[in-house]
């Protein structure tokens, strides 16, 4: 797993890259203090979990941000990951089964193969582009 920190605020985790070949048991990918959560689960046949549902809670956060993840199902994607000052930090390539997580900082993606398939996850609710994002001039 590659954790990408800000050059501006060196202790601030901005992005995470997780590779398909890094699955090993249960691993919490994103620290629990973030809005988006992800764990990897490598399991054997017959594994089960107690039936459950999640509790509706009234949550309010003073400083909430939309966080985003891409999981490549087929093809490949070049991530362009930005620091807090909109400078490029790194440009990893995601292949089948790999995932990116943007917690803070900016990002964009370049699709490298035709018919690339990606799952995109974001924290919500989505309230429209004006309240969700600002564009980076690059």
Tab-separated table of N, CA, C and O in Angstrom:
chain	number	residue	atom	x	y	z
A	1	UNK	N	0.849	-1.164	0.000
A	1	UNK	CA	0.000	0.000	0.000
A	1	UNK	C	0.899	1.231	0.000
A	1	UNK	O	1.858	1.302	0.746
A	2	UNK	N	0.543	2.161	-0.857
A	2	UNK	CA	1.311	3.403	-0.940
A	2	UNK	C	0.489	4.528	-0.331
A	2	UNK	O	-0.618	4.822	-0.782
A	3	UNK	N	1.027	5.140	0.725
A	3	UNK	CA	0.390	6.285	1.365
A	3	UNK	C	1.123	7.540	0.898
A	3	UNK	O	2.343	7.618	1.002
A	4	UNK	N	0.363	8.498	0.384
A	4	UNK	CA	0.949	9.696	-0.207
A	4	UNK	C	0.578	10.887	0.663
A	4	UNK	O	-0.606	11.232	0.803
A	5	UNK	N	1.604	11.502	1.239
A	5	UNK	CA	1.430	12.622	2.159
A	5	UNK	C	1.709	13.945	1.453
A	5	UNK	O	2.434	14.009	0.466
A	6	UNK	N	1.158	15.005	2.017
A	6	UNK	CA	1.369	16.353	1.505
A	6	UNK	C	2.812	16.797	1.715
A	6	UNK	O	3.415	16.507	2.751
A	7	UNK	N	3.349	17.527	0.748
A	7	UNK	CA	4.651	18.186	0.941
A	7	UNK	C	4.456	19.458	1.768
A	7	UNK	O	5.375	19.901	2.440
A	8	UNK	N	3.263	20.043	1.693
A	8	UNK	CA	2.937	21.280	2.399
A	8	UNK	C	2.726	21.010	3.887
A	8	UNK	O	3.208	21.743	4.737
A	9	UNK	N	1.951	19.956	4.181
A	9	UNK	CA	1.688	19.511	5.558
A	9	UNK	C	2.123	18.052	5.644
A	9	UNK	O	1.317	17.149	5.426
A	10	UNK	N	3.392	17.792	5.941
A	10	UNK	CA	3.960	16.436	5.835
A	10	UNK	C	3.257	15.338	6.633
A	10	UNK	O	3.425	14.163	6.328
A	11	UNK	N	2.444	15.668	7.619
A	11	UNK	CA	1.738	14.625	8.375
A	11	UNK	C	0.320	14.391	7.853
A	11	UNK	O	-0.382	13.520	8.366
A	12	UNK	N	-0.094	15.130	6.819
A	12	UNK	CA	-1.452	15.011	6.289
A	12	UNK	C	-1.486	13.988	5.157
A	12	UNK	O	-0.880	14.184	4.108
A	13	UNK	N	-2.199	12.892	5.369
A	13	UNK	CA	-2.369	11.844	4.368
A	13	UNK	C	-3.392	12.306	3.344
A	13	UNK	O	-4.535	12.606	3.688
A	14	UNK	N	-2.974	12.373	2.071
A	14	UNK	CA	-3.844	12.866	1.009
A	14	UNK	C	-4.433	11.756	0.158
A	14	UNK	O	-5.611	11.814	-0.214
A	15	UNK	N	-3.603	10.776	-0.217
A	15	UNK	CA	-4.014	9.747	-1.170
A	15	UNK	C	-3.456	8.391	-0.720
A	15	UNK	O	-2.414	8.323	-0.086
A	16	UNK	N	-4.150	7.334	-1.123
A	16	UNK	CA	-3.699	5.965	-0.869
A	16	UNK	C	-3.873	5.175	-2.153
A	16	UNK	O	-4.899	5.285	-2.830
A	17	UNK	N	-2.863	4.362	-2.498
A	17	UNK	CA	-2.945	3.416	-3.617
A	17	UNK	C	-2.835	2.017	-3.022
A	17	UNK	O	-1.895	1.719	-2.283
A	18	UNK	N	-3.814	1.181	-3.344
A	18	UNK	CA	-3.778	-0.216	-2.886
A	18	UNK	C	-3.788	-1.121	-4.106
A	18	UNK	O	-4.597	-0.936	-5.014
A	19	UNK	N	-2.891	-2.086	-4.128
A	19	UNK	CA	-2.733	-3.001	-5.263
A	19	UNK	C	-3.427	-4.335	-5.008
A	19	UNK	O	-3.488	-4.820	-3.868
A	20	UNK	N	-3.906	-4.933	-6.065
A	20	UNK	CA	-4.589	-6.223	-5.983
A	20	UNK	C	-3.734	-7.273	-5.272
A	20	UNK	O	-4.227	-8.042	-4.458
A	21	UNK	N	-2.425	-7.277	-5.536
A	21	UNK	CA	-1.552	-8.308	-4.948
A	21	UNK	C	-1.254	-8.075	-3.462
A	21	UNK	O	-0.531	-8.845	-2.849
A	22	UNK	N	-1.835	-7.037	-2.864
A	22	UNK	CA	-1.598	-6.742	-1.449
A	22	UNK	C	-2.688	-7.289	-0.530
A	22	UNK	O	-2.636	-7.066	0.675
A	23	UNK	N	-3.667	-7.993	-1.079
A	23	UNK	CA	-4.721	-8.571	-0.246
A	23	UNK	C	-4.120	-9.638	0.658
A	23	UNK	O	-3.394	-10.517	0.196
A	24	UNK	N	-4.423	-9.569	1.964
A	24	UNK	CA	-3.923	-10.547	2.924
A	24	UNK	C	-4.792	-10.477	4.170
A	24	UNK	O	-4.607	-9.601	5.000
A	25	UNK	N	-5.759	-11.370	4.286
A	25	UNK	CA	-6.663	-11.328	5.433
A	25	UNK	C	-7.499	-10.058	5.403
A	25	UNK	O	-7.888	-9.579	4.346
A	26	UNK	N	-7.773	-9.500	6.566
A	26	UNK	CA	-8.494	-8.220	6.667
A	26	UNK	C	-7.473	-7.117	6.919
A	26	UNK	O	-6.620	-7.246	7.785
A	27	UNK	N	-7.593	-6.061	6.142
A	27	UNK	CA	-6.687	-4.925	6.277
A	27	UNK	C	-7.498	-3.648	6.124
A	27	UNK	O	-8.169	-3.463	5.107
A	28	UNK	N	-7.454	-2.790	7.121
A	28	UNK	CA	-8.114	-1.488	7.037
A	28	UNK	C	-7.240	-0.578	6.183
A	28	UNK	O	-6.117	-0.278	6.546
A	29	UNK	N	-7.758	-0.167	5.041
A	29	UNK	CA	-6.985	0.647	4.100
A	29	UNK	C	-6.963	2.110	4.519
A	29	UNK	O	-5.925	2.745	4.556
A	30	UNK	N	-8.136	2.662	4.792
A	30	UNK	CA	-8.271	4.087	5.090
A	30	UNK	C	-8.389	4.266	6.606
A	30	UNK	O	-9.201	3.592	7.245
A	31	UNK	N	-7.600	5.171	7.191
A	31	UNK	CA	-7.707	5.399	8.636
A	31	UNK	C	-9.139	5.775	9.037
A	31	UNK	O	-9.841	6.481	8.326
A	32	UNK	N	-9.553	5.314	10.207
A	32	UNK	CA	-10.943	5.427	10.644
A	32	UNK	C	-11.440	6.850	10.844
A	32	UNK	O	-12.640	7.086	10.957
A	33	UNK	N	-10.563	7.835	10.866
A	33	UNK	CA	-10.968	9.227	11.061
A	33	UNK	C	-11.459	9.876	9.767
A	33	UNK	O	-11.875	11.038	9.786
A	34	UNK	N	-11.421	9.163	8.654
A	34	UNK	CA	-11.854	9.707	7.366
A	34	UNK	C	-13.313	9.389	7.090
A	34	UNK	O	-13.902	8.485	7.681
A	35	UNK	N	-13.904	10.148	6.170
A	35	UNK	CA	-15.308	9.965	5.821
A	35	UNK	C	-15.522	8.704	4.992
A	35	UNK	O	-16.492	8.001	5.168
A	36	UNK	N	-14.615	8.424	4.051
A	36	UNK	CA	-14.709	7.192	3.260
A	36	UNK	C	-13.955	6.103	4.018
A	36	UNK	O	-12.918	6.369	4.629
A	37	UNK	N	-14.488	4.925	4.020
A	37	UNK	CA	-13.853	3.805	4.705
A	37	UNK	C	-13.679	2.656	3.730
A	37	UNK	O	-14.508	2.474	2.838
A	38	UNK	N	-12.610	1.886	3.890
A	38	UNK	CA	-12.409	0.705	3.058
A	38	UNK	C	-11.512	-0.279	3.789
A	38	UNK	O	-10.520	0.112	4.408
A	39	UNK	N	-11.885	-1.524	3.709
A	39	UNK	CA	-11.056	-2.619	4.214
A	39	UNK	C	-10.966	-3.653	3.107
A	39	UNK	O	-11.907	-3.818	2.320
A	40	UNK	N	-9.838	-4.338	3.026
A	40	UNK	CA	-9.740	-5.482	2.122
A	40	UNK	C	-10.044	-6.739	2.921
A	40	UNK	O	-9.724	-6.827	4.106
A	41	UNK	N	-10.670	-7.693	2.255
A	41	UNK	CA	-11.016	-8.958	2.891
A	41	UNK	C	-10.613	-10.090	1.961
A	41	UNK	O	-11.160	-10.220	0.873
A	42	UNK	N	-9.657	-10.888	2.378
A	42	UNK	CA	-9.306	-12.099	1.638
A	42	UNK	C	-9.833	-13.262	2.461
A	42	UNK	O	-9.383	-13.495	3.581
A	43	UNK	N	-10.810	-14.003	1.905
A	43	UNK	CA	-11.525	-14.998	2.685
A	43	UNK	C	-11.590	-16.334	1.961
A	43	UNK	O	-11.482	-16.391	0.747
A	44	UNK	N	-11.800	-17.359	2.741
A	44	UNK	CA	-11.926	-18.708	2.221
A	44	UNK	C	-13.393	-19.113	2.178
A	44	UNK	O	-14.234	-18.573	2.907
A	45	UNK	N	-13.677	-20.102	1.369
A	45	UNK	CA	-15.034	-20.644	1.223
A	45	UNK	C	-15.617	-20.994	2.588
A	45	UNK	O	-14.935	-21.516	3.463
A	46	UNK	N	-16.899	-20.674	2.760
A	46	UNK	CA	-17.606	-20.996	4.001
A	46	UNK	C	-17.587	-19.880	5.027
A	46	UNK	O	-18.328	-19.939	6.010
A	47	UNK	N	-16.741	-18.879	4.822
A	47	UNK	CA	-16.708	-17.751	5.753
A	47	UNK	C	-18.069	-17.079	5.743
A	47	UNK	O	-18.709	-16.952	4.707
A	48	UNK	N	-18.549	-16.669	6.900
A	48	UNK	CA	-19.835	-15.979	6.997
A	48	UNK	C	-19.759	-14.940	8.112
A	48	UNK	O	-18.787	-14.908	8.866
A	49	UNK	N	-20.771	-14.122	8.179
A	49	UNK	CA	-20.838	-13.054	9.183
A	49	UNK	C	-22.224	-13.067	9.800
A	49	UNK	O	-23.198	-13.425	9.137
A	50	UNK	N	-22.350	-12.650	11.051
A	50	UNK	CA	-23.685	-12.590	11.650
A	50	UNK	C	-24.571	-11.617	10.866
A	50	UNK	O	-24.120	-10.533	10.496
A	51	UNK	N	-25.817	-11.989	10.599
A	51	UNK	CA	-26.715	-11.069	9.900
A	51	UNK	C	-26.851	-9.773	10.706
A	51	UNK	O	-26.926	-9.801	11.934
A	52	UNK	N	-26.856	-8.657	10.001
A	52	UNK	CA	-26.945	-7.370	10.699
A	52	UNK	C	-27.452	-6.284	9.768
A	52	UNK	O	-27.505	-6.460	8.564
A	53	UNK	N	-27.812	-5.155	10.344
A	53	UNK	CA	-28.119	-3.940	9.589
A	53	UNK	C	-27.405	-2.807	10.301
A	53	UNK	O	-27.040	-2.923	11.464
A	54	UNK	N	-27.235	-1.709	9.590
A	54	UNK	CA	-26.542	-0.571	10.172
A	54	UNK	C	-27.546	0.430	10.724
A	54	UNK	O	-28.676	0.540	10.236
A	55	UNK	N	-27.136	1.140	11.731
A	55	UNK	CA	-27.989	2.045	12.491
A	55	UNK	C	-28.022	3.419	11.830
A	55	UNK	O	-26.976	3.963	11.463
A	56	UNK	N	-29.208	3.979	11.690
A	56	UNK	CA	-29.346	5.358	11.207
A	56	UNK	C	-28.935	6.285	12.343
A	56	UNK	O	-29.386	6.137	13.486
A	57	UNK	N	-28.031	7.230	12.028
A	57	UNK	CA	-27.538	8.170	13.031
A	57	UNK	C	-27.637	9.584	12.479
A	57	UNK	O	-27.477	9.793	11.281
A	58	UNK	N	-27.866	10.533	13.339
A	58	UNK	CA	-27.885	11.940	12.964
A	58	UNK	C	-26.476	12.480	13.191
A	58	UNK	O	-26.073	12.719	14.332
A	59	UNK	N	-25.718	12.645	12.098
A	59	UNK	CA	-24.319	13.078	12.199
A	59	UNK	C	-24.141	14.446	11.562
A	59	UNK	O	-24.673	14.710	10.488
A	60	UNK	N	-23.365	15.270	12.208
A	60	UNK	CA	-23.038	16.598	11.680
A	60	UNK	C	-21.561	16.852	11.910
A	60	UNK	O	-21.061	16.658	13.021
A	61	UNK	N	-20.868	17.266	10.874
A	61	UNK	CA	-19.445	17.562	10.963
A	61	UNK	C	-19.206	18.985	10.472
A	61	UNK	O	-19.715	19.375	9.413
A	62	UNK	N	-18.447	19.743	11.220
A	62	UNK	CA	-18.191	21.139	10.861
A	62	UNK	C	-17.412	21.250	9.554
A	62	UNK	O	-17.652	22.146	8.764
A	63	UNK	N	-16.490	20.363	9.329
A	63	UNK	CA	-15.621	20.429	8.150
A	63	UNK	C	-15.640	19.117	7.403
A	63	UNK	O	-14.725	18.318	7.514
A	64	UNK	N	-16.672	18.898	6.635
A	64	UNK	CA	-16.824	17.665	5.885
A	64	UNK	C	-16.331	17.863	4.460
A	64	UNK	O	-16.540	18.911	3.863
A	65	UNK	N	-15.680	16.847	3.905
A	65	UNK	CA	-15.174	16.882	2.537
A	65	UNK	C	-15.609	15.608	1.819
A	65	UNK	O	-15.707	14.546	2.444
A	66	UNK	N	-15.902	15.723	0.537
A	66	UNK	CA	-16.178	14.529	-0.253
A	66	UNK	C	-14.847	13.812	-0.500
A	66	UNK	O	-13.886	14.420	-0.951
A	67	UNK	N	-14.779	12.551	-0.177
A	67	UNK	CA	-13.603	11.734	-0.438
A	67	UNK	C	-13.990	10.702	-1.483
A	67	UNK	O	-15.146	10.293	-1.566
A	68	UNK	N	-13.022	10.302	-2.314
A	68	UNK	CA	-13.340	9.506	-3.502
A	68	UNK	C	-12.388	8.332	-3.661
A	68	UNK	O	-11.208	8.430	-3.332
A	69	UNK	N	-12.919	7.246	-4.205
A	69	UNK	CA	-12.118	6.066	-4.504
A	69	UNK	C	-12.466	5.545	-5.885
A	69	UNK	O	-13.632	5.576	-6.289
A	70	UNK	N	-11.465	5.081	-6.603
A	70	UNK	CA	-11.647	4.386	-7.878
A	70	UNK	C	-11.101	2.975	-7.733
A	70	UNK	O	-9.993	2.787	-7.210
A	71	UNK	N	-11.868	1.987	-8.187
A	71	UNK	CA	-11.418	0.596	-8.228
A	71	UNK	C	-11.485	0.150	-9.687
A	71	UNK	O	-12.560	0.181	-10.293
A	72	UNK	N	-10.341	-0.244	-10.239
A	72	UNK	CA	-10.282	-0.646	-11.646
A	72	UNK	C	-10.717	-2.101	-11.766
A	72	UNK	O	-10.133	-2.994	-11.156
A	73	UNK	N	-11.752	-2.328	-12.561
A	73	UNK	CA	-12.273	-3.675	-12.806
A	73	UNK	C	-11.594	-4.281	-14.030
A	73	UNK	O	-11.260	-5.457	-14.055
A	74	UNK	N	-11.373	-3.452	-15.043
A	74	UNK	CA	-10.762	-3.904	-16.292
A	74	UNK	C	-10.030	-2.719	-16.906
A	74	UNK	O	-10.526	-1.600	-16.861
A	75	UNK	N	-8.852	-2.962	-17.482
A	75	UNK	CA	-8.103	-1.902	-18.141
A	75	UNK	C	-7.070	-1.280	-17.219
A	75	UNK	O	-6.614	-1.900	-16.259
A	76	UNK	N	-6.714	-0.025	-17.507
A	76	UNK	CA	-5.731	0.680	-16.692
A	76	UNK	C	-5.996	2.172	-16.720
A	76	UNK	O	-6.534	2.711	-17.684
A	77	UNK	N	-5.597	2.814	-15.633
A	77	UNK	CA	-5.875	4.227	-15.414
A	77	UNK	C	-4.641	4.888	-14.826
A	77	UNK	O	-4.043	4.368	-13.881
A	78	UNK	N	-4.275	6.039	-15.372
A	78	UNK	CA	-3.210	6.846	-14.784
A	78	UNK	C	-3.855	7.852	-13.840
A	78	UNK	O	-4.730	8.620	-14.236
A	79	UNK	N	-3.444	7.834	-12.587
A	79	UNK	CA	-3.913	8.813	-11.602
A	79	UNK	C	-2.940	9.984	-11.610
A	79	UNK	O	-1.722	9.786	-11.663
A	80	UNK	N	-3.462	11.161	-11.532
A	80	UNK	CA	-2.637	12.356	-11.344
A	80	UNK	C	-3.103	12.941	-10.021
A	80	UNK	O	-4.234	13.416	-9.900
A	81	UNK	N	-2.236	12.840	-9.014
A	81	UNK	CA	-2.611	13.175	-7.638
A	81	UNK	C	-1.914	14.465	-7.209
A	81	UNK	O	-0.693	14.601	-7.360
A	82	UNK	N	-2.689	15.379	-6.669
A	82	UNK	CA	-2.222	16.725	-6.347
A	82	UNK	C	-2.084	16.942	-4.843
A	82	UNK	O	-2.815	16.373	-4.040
A	83	UNK	N	-1.183	17.854	-4.501
A	83	UNK	CA	-0.979	18.302	-3.132
A	83	UNK	C	-2.003	19.379	-2.795
A	83	UNK	O	-2.805	19.790	-3.636
A	84	UNK	N	-1.941	19.892	-1.592
A	84	UNK	CA	-2.866	20.923	-1.133
A	84	UNK	C	-2.708	22.238	-1.891
A	84	UNK	O	-3.641	23.026	-1.958
A	85	UNK	N	-1.520	22.470	-2.467
A	85	UNK	CA	-1.275	23.701	-3.226
A	85	UNK	C	-1.452	23.493	-4.733
A	85	UNK	O	-1.020	24.317	-5.528
A	86	UNK	N	-2.076	22.403	-5.122
A	86	UNK	CA	-2.387	22.072	-6.517
A	86	UNK	C	-1.170	21.709	-7.356
A	86	UNK	O	-1.240	21.711	-8.584
A	87	UNK	N	-0.060	21.350	-6.731
A	87	UNK	CA	1.085	20.813	-7.480
A	87	UNK	C	0.951	19.298	-7.535
A	87	UNK	O	0.402	18.668	-6.618
A	88	UNK	N	1.452	18.705	-8.610
A	88	UNK	CA	1.363	17.255	-8.780
A	88	UNK	C	2.353	16.567	-7.843
A	88	UNK	O	3.533	16.914	-7.805
A	89	UNK	N	1.844	15.585	-7.089
A	89	UNK	CA	2.676	14.789	-6.188
A	89	UNK	C	3.210	13.537	-6.866
A	89	UNK	O	4.373	13.187	-6.722
A	90	UNK	N	2.337	12.832	-7.590
A	90	UNK	CA	2.719	11.552	-8.174
A	90	UNK	C	1.686	11.143	-9.223
A	90	UNK	O	0.569	11.661	-9.235
A	91	UNK	N	2.066	10.200	-10.088
A	91	UNK	CA	1.181	9.753	-11.168
A	91	UNK	C	1.190	8.223	-11.287
A	91	UNK	O	1.656	7.668	-12.273
A	92	UNK	N	0.669	7.537	-10.290
A	92	UNK	CA	0.664	6.071	-10.343
A	92	UNK	C	-0.317	5.542	-11.390
A	92	UNK	O	-1.296	6.192	-11.729
A	93	UNK	N	-0.015	4.344	-11.905
A	93	UNK	CA	-0.892	3.631	-12.831
A	93	UNK	C	-1.665	2.579	-12.042
A	93	UNK	O	-1.073	1.781	-11.311
A	94	UNK	N	-2.982	2.574	-12.206
A	94	UNK	CA	-3.825	1.537	-11.607
A	94	UNK	C	-4.147	0.503	-12.667
A	94	UNK	O	-4.541	0.851	-13.782
A	95	UNK	N	-3.989	-0.764	-12.309
A	95	UNK	CA	-4.340	-1.880	-13.185
A	95	UNK	C	-5.514	-2.629	-12.579
A	95	UNK	O	-5.999	-2.291	-11.499
A	96	UNK	N	-5.965	-3.663	-13.250
A	96	UNK	CA	-7.118	-4.439	-12.809
A	96	UNK	C	-6.988	-4.826	-11.344
A	96	UNK	O	-5.983	-5.408	-10.933
A	97	UNK	N	-8.005	-4.493	-10.548
A	97	UNK	CA	-8.023	-4.844	-9.134
A	97	UNK	C	-7.387	-3.829	-8.215
A	97	UNK	O	-7.504	-3.929	-6.996
A	98	UNK	N	-6.695	-2.831	-8.767
A	98	UNK	CA	-6.065	-1.790	-7.955
A	98	UNK	C	-7.084	-0.716	-7.594
A	98	UNK	O	-8.089	-0.537	-8.284
A	99	UNK	N	-6.800	0.033	-6.523
A	99	UNK	CA	-7.702	1.085	-6.069
A	99	UNK	C	-6.934	2.322	-5.660
A	99	UNK	O	-5.805	2.235	-5.167
A	100	UNK	N	-7.557	3.482	-5.861
A	100	UNK	CA	-7.026	4.749	-5.362
A	100	UNK	C	-8.043	5.352	-4.404
A	100	UNK	O	-9.251	5.151	-4.555
A	101	UNK	N	-7.543	6.088	-3.427
A	101	UNK	CA	-8.376	6.796	-2.462
A	101	UNK	C	-7.845	8.213	-2.354
A	101	UNK	O	-6.667	8.405	-2.063
A	102	UNK	N	-8.689	9.200	-2.606
A	102	UNK	CA	-8.314	10.591	-2.400
A	102	UNK	C	-9.065	11.086	-1.174
A	102	UNK	O	-10.300	11.151	-1.172
A	103	UNK	N	-8.302	11.406	-0.138
A	103	UNK	CA	-8.873	11.883	1.116
A	103	UNK	C	-8.880	13.408	1.137
A	103	UNK	O	-9.848	14.027	1.555
A	104	UNK	N	-7.787	14.009	0.689
A	104	UNK	CA	-7.618	15.462	0.582
A	104	UNK	C	-6.733	15.704	-0.628
A	104	UNK	O	-6.112	14.791	-1.145
A	105	UNK	N	-6.632	16.945	-1.066
A	105	UNK	CA	-5.856	17.237	-2.268
A	105	UNK	C	-6.698	16.953	-3.493
A	105	UNK	O	-7.837	16.495	-3.402
A	106	UNK	N	-6.137	17.222	-4.657
A	106	UNK	CA	-6.879	17.048	-5.895
A	106	UNK	C	-6.469	15.800	-6.654
A	106	UNK	O	-5.494	15.125	-6.300
A	107	UNK	N	-7.228	15.520	-7.711
A	107	UNK	CA	-6.915	14.375	-8.562
A	107	UNK	C	-7.574	14.541	-9.926
A	107	UNK	O	-8.528	15.291	-10.097
A	108	UNK	N	-7.030	13.823	-10.870
A	108	UNK	CA	-7.664	13.606	-12.152
A	108	UNK	C	-7.198	12.239	-12.633
A	108	UNK	O	-6.279	11.649	-12.058
A	109	UNK	N	-7.837	11.750	-13.680
A	109	UNK	CA	-7.516	10.412	-14.172
A	109	UNK	C	-7.411	10.438	-15.686
A	109	UNK	O	-8.158	11.152	-16.348
A	110	UNK	N	-6.491	9.642	-16.207
A	110	UNK	CA	-6.374	9.445	-17.657
A	110	UNK	C	-6.591	7.962	-17.929
A	110	UNK	O	-5.868	7.110	-17.393
A	111	UNK	N	-7.567	7.658	-18.756
A	111	UNK	CA	-7.866	6.267	-19.094
A	111	UNK	C	-6.863	5.816	-20.154
A	111	UNK	O	-6.719	6.461	-21.186
A	112	UNK	N	-6.191	4.704	-19.902
A	112	UNK	CA	-5.098	4.248	-20.766
A	112	UNK	C	-5.494	3.174	-21.760
A	112	UNK	O	-4.724	2.876	-22.675
A	113	UNK	N	-6.668	2.557	-21.596
A	113	UNK	CA	-7.101	1.488	-22.491
A	113	UNK	C	-8.579	1.656	-22.819
A	113	UNK	O	-9.355	2.075	-21.963
A	114	UNK	N	-8.951	1.298	-24.039
A	114	UNK	CA	-10.361	1.274	-24.408
A	114	UNK	C	-11.108	0.284	-23.520
A	114	UNK	O	-10.547	-0.725	-23.081
A	115	UNK	N	-12.367	0.557	-23.296
A	115	UNK	CA	-13.260	-0.311	-22.526
A	115	UNK	C	-12.804	-0.523	-21.084
A	115	UNK	O	-13.095	-1.558	-20.471
A	116	UNK	N	-12.079	0.446	-20.530
A	116	UNK	CA	-11.704	0.381	-19.122
A	116	UNK	C	-12.964	0.493	-18.276
A	116	UNK	O	-13.847	1.300	-18.554
A	117	UNK	N	-13.052	-0.336	-17.250
A	117	UNK	CA	-14.189	-0.340	-16.333
A	117	UNK	C	-13.704	0.022	-14.932
A	117	UNK	O	-12.717	-0.541	-14.455
A	118	UNK	N	-14.414	0.947	-14.289
A	118	UNK	CA	-14.015	1.447	-12.972
A	118	UNK	C	-15.253	1.585	-12.097
A	118	UNK	O	-16.291	2.050	-12.558
A	119	UNK	N	-15.136	1.193	-10.834
A	119	UNK	CA	-16.119	1.576	-9.837
A	119	UNK	C	-15.610	2.851	-9.181
A	119	UNK	O	-14.465	2.918	-8.745
A	120	UNK	N	-16.476	3.878	-9.103
A	120	UNK	CA	-16.138	5.112	-8.404
A	120	UNK	C	-17.016	5.207	-7.169
A	120	UNK	O	-18.233	5.058	-7.261
A	121	UNK	N	-16.394	5.446	-6.022
A	121	UNK	CA	-17.114	5.612	-4.766
A	121	UNK	C	-16.799	6.989	-4.207
A	121	UNK	O	-15.659	7.435	-4.259
A	122	UNK	N	-17.820	7.648	-3.666
A	122	UNK	CA	-17.635	8.936	-3.010
A	122	UNK	C	-18.486	8.974	-1.754
A	122	UNK	O	-19.532	8.327	-1.695
A	123	UNK	N	-18.057	9.776	-0.809
A	123	UNK	CA	-18.911	10.030	0.335
A	123	UNK	C	-20.002	10.997	-0.094
A	123	UNK	O	-19.802	11.830	-0.967
A	124	UNK	N	-21.139	10.870	0.464
A	124	UNK	CA	-22.269	11.702	0.077
A	124	UNK	C	-22.930	12.289	1.301
A	124	UNK	O	-22.382	12.215	2.388
A	125	UNK	N	-24.078	12.868	1.135
A	125	UNK	CA	-24.839	12.957	-0.102
A	125	UNK	C	-24.248	13.993	-1.056
A	125	UNK	O	-23.597	14.938	-0.625
A	126	UNK	N	-24.486	13.774	-2.350
A	126	UNK	CA	-24.002	14.687	-3.388
A	126	UNK	C	-24.993	15.834	-3.528
A	126	UNK	O	-26.174	15.614	-3.738
A	127	UNK	N	-24.496	17.064	-3.399
A	127	UNK	CA	-25.359	18.245	-3.449
A	127	UNK	C	-25.071	19.123	-4.661
A	127	UNK	O	-25.362	20.309	-4.651
A	128	UNK	N	-24.481	18.527	-5.699
A	128	UNK	CA	-24.196	19.268	-6.916
A	128	UNK	C	-22.756	19.755	-6.980
A	128	UNK	O	-22.089	19.908	-5.965
A	129	UNK	N	-22.306	19.988	-8.205
A	129	UNK	CA	-20.914	20.342	-8.468
A	129	UNK	C	-20.476	21.614	-7.722
A	129	UNK	O	-19.369	21.674	-7.206
A	130	UNK	N	-21.336	22.621	-7.659
A	130	UNK	CA	-20.963	23.880	-7.004
A	130	UNK	C	-20.569	23.693	-5.540
A	130	UNK	O	-19.708	24.396	-5.037
A	131	UNK	N	-21.220	22.761	-4.858
A	131	UNK	CA	-20.931	22.535	-3.448
A	131	UNK	C	-19.933	21.396	-3.215
A	131	UNK	O	-19.546	21.139	-2.079
A	132	UNK	N	-19.537	20.706	-4.300
A	132	UNK	CA	-18.694	19.522	-4.157
A	132	UNK	C	-17.260	19.727	-4.586
A	132	UNK	O	-16.357	19.113	-4.053
A	133	UNK	N	-16.995	20.577	-5.600
A	133	UNK	CA	-15.633	20.633	-6.124
A	133	UNK	C	-15.286	21.991	-6.677
A	133	UNK	O	-16.155	22.775	-7.060
A	134	UNK	N	-13.961	22.257	-6.712
A	134	UNK	CA	-13.431	23.407	-7.429
A	134	UNK	C	-12.334	22.882	-8.336
A	134	UNK	O	-11.599	21.966	-7.977
A	135	UNK	N	-12.245	23.442	-9.532
A	135	UNK	CA	-11.321	22.927	-10.546
A	135	UNK	C	-9.930	23.496	-10.368
A	135	UNK	O	-9.757	24.649	-9.950
A	136	UNK	N	-8.929	22.676	-10.699
A	136	UNK	CA	-7.517	23.048	-10.623
A	136	UNK	C	-7.091	23.513	-12.007
A	136	UNK	O	-7.306	22.795	-12.981
A	137	UNK	N	-6.494	24.681	-12.096
A	137	UNK	CA	-5.962	25.156	-13.373
A	137	UNK	C	-4.593	24.528	-13.572
A	137	UNK	O	-3.688	24.757	-12.777
A	138	UNK	N	-4.471	23.718	-14.614
A	138	UNK	CA	-3.209	23.013	-14.764
A	138	UNK	C	-2.671	23.011	-16.126
A	138	UNK	O	-3.049	23.298	-17.142
